[in-house]
mmCIF file of C-alpha atoms in Angstrom:
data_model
loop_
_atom_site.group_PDB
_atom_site.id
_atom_site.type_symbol
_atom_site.label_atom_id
_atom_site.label_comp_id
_atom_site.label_asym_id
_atom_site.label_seq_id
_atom_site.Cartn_x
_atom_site.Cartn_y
_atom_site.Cartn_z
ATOM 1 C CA UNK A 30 0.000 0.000 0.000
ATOM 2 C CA UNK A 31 1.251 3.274 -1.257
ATOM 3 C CA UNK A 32 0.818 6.345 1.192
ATOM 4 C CA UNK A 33 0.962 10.243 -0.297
ATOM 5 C CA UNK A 34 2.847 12.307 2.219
ATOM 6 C CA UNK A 35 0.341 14.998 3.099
ATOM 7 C CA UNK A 36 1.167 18.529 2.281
ATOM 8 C CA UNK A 37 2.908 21.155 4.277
ATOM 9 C CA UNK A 38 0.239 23.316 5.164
ATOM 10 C CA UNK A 39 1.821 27.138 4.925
ATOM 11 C CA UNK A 40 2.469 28.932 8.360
ATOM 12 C CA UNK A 41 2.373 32.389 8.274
ATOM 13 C CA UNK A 42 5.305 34.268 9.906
ATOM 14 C CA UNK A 43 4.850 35.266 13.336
ATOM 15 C CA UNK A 44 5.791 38.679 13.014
ATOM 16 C CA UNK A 45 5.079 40.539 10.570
ATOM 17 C CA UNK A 46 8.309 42.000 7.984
ATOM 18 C CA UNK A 47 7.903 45.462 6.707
ATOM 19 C CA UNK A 48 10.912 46.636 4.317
ATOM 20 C CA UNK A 49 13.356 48.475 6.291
ATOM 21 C CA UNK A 50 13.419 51.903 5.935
ATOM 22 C CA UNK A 51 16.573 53.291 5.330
ATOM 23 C CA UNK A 52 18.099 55.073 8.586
ATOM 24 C CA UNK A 53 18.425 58.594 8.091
ATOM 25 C CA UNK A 54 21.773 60.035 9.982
ATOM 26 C CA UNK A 55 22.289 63.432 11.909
ATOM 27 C CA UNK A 56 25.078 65.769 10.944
ATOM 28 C CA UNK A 57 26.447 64.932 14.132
ATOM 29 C CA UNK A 58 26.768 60.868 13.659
ATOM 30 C CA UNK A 59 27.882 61.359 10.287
ATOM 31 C CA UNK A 60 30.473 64.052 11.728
ATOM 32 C CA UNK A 61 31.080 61.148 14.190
ATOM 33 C CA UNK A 62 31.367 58.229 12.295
ATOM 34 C CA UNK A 63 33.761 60.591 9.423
ATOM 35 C CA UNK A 64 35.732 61.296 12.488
ATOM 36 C CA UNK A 65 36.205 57.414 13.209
ATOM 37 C CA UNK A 66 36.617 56.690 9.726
ATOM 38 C CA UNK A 67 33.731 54.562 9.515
ATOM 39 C CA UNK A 68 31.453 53.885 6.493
ATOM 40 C CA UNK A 69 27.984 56.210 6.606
ATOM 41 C CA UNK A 70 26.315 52.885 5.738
ATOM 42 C CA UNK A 71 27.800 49.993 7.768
ATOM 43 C CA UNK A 72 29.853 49.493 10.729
ATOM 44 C CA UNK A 73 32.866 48.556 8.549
ATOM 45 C CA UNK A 74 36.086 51.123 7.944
ATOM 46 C CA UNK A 75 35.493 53.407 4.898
ATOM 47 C CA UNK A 76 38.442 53.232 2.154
ATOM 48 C CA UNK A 77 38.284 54.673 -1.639
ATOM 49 C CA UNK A 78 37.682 50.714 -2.582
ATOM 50 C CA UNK A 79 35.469 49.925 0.200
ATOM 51 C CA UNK A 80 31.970 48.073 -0.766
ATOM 52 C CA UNK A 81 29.456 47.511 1.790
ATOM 53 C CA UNK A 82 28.467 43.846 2.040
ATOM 54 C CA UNK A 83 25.367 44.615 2.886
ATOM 55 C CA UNK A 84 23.711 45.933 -1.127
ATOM 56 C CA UNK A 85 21.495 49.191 -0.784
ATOM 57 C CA UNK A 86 18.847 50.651 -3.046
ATOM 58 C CA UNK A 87 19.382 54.127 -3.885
ATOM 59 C CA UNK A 88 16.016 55.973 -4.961
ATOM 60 C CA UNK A 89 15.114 59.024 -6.512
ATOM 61 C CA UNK A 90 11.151 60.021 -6.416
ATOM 62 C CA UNK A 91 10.533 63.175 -8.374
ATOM 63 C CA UNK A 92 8.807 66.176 -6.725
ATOM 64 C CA UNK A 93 4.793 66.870 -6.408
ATOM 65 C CA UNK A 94 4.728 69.368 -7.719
ATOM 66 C CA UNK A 95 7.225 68.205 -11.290
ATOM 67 C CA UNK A 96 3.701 68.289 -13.405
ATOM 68 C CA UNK A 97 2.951 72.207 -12.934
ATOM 69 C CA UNK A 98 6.370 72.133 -14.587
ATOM 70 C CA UNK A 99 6.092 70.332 -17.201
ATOM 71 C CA UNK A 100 2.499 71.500 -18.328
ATOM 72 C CA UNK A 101 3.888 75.238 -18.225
ATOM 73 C CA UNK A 102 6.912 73.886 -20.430
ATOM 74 C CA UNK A 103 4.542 72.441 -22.778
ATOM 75 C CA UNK A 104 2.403 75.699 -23.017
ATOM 76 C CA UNK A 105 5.478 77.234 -23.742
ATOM 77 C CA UNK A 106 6.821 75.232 -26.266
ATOM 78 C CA UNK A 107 3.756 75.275 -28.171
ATOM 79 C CA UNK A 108 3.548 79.253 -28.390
ATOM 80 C CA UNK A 109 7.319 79.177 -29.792
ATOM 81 C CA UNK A 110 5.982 76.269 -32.618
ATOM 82 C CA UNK A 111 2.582 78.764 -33.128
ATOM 83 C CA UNK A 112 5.130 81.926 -33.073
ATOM 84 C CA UNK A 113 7.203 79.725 -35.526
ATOM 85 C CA UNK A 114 4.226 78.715 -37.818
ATOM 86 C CA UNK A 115 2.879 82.481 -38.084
ATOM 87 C CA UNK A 116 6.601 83.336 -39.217
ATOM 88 C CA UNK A 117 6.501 80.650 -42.170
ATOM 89 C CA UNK A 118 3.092 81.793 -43.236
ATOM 90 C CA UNK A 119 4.183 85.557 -43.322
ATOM 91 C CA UNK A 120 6.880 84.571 -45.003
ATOM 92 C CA UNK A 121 5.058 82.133 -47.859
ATOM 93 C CA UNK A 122 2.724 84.756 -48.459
ATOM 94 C CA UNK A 123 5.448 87.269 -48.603
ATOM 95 C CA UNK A 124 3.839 89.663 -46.204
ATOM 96 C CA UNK A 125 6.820 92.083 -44.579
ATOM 97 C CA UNK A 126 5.836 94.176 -41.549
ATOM 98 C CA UNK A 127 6.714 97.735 -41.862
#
């Protein structure tokens, strides 16, 4: 008689793991750890070649308010391609402004 080995039923983890959020330093401890020669990152000695064993994400979000911006850009570059267009039509139709 053959006999199915029954399935792992899945556990959830006990506590609960939220991405770490990076640790933001004060003037002072990076002051401090510059001072000690340590790494702003890890615990390890900074060097020109140094690599932290730990890998980090670096992350750049853009600003609220970076639409605003562009929008007004676009406006603008759409009155130099109008103020553009007018110019080739004066100029097909030969008018010259006195």
């Amino acid at each position: 008689m053959r006999t199915n080995p029954r399935p792992m039923a899945y556990k959830p983890p006990s506590v609960p793991s939220y991405p770490s959020l990076p640790k933001k330093l004060t003037r002072e401890e990076l002051h401090d750890r510059s001072v000690k020669g340590l790494c702003w990152h890890c615990d390890e000695l900074w060097s020109r070649d140094h690599r932290c064993k730990k890998g980090h994400l670096l992350l750049i979000e853009p600003l609220e308010d970076m639409e605003e911006e562009v929008q007004e850009h676009k406006e603008e570059v759409m009155d130099e391609e109008q103020q553009s267009i007018d110019f080739m039509m004066h100029a097909l139709t030969g008018y010259t402004n006195p």
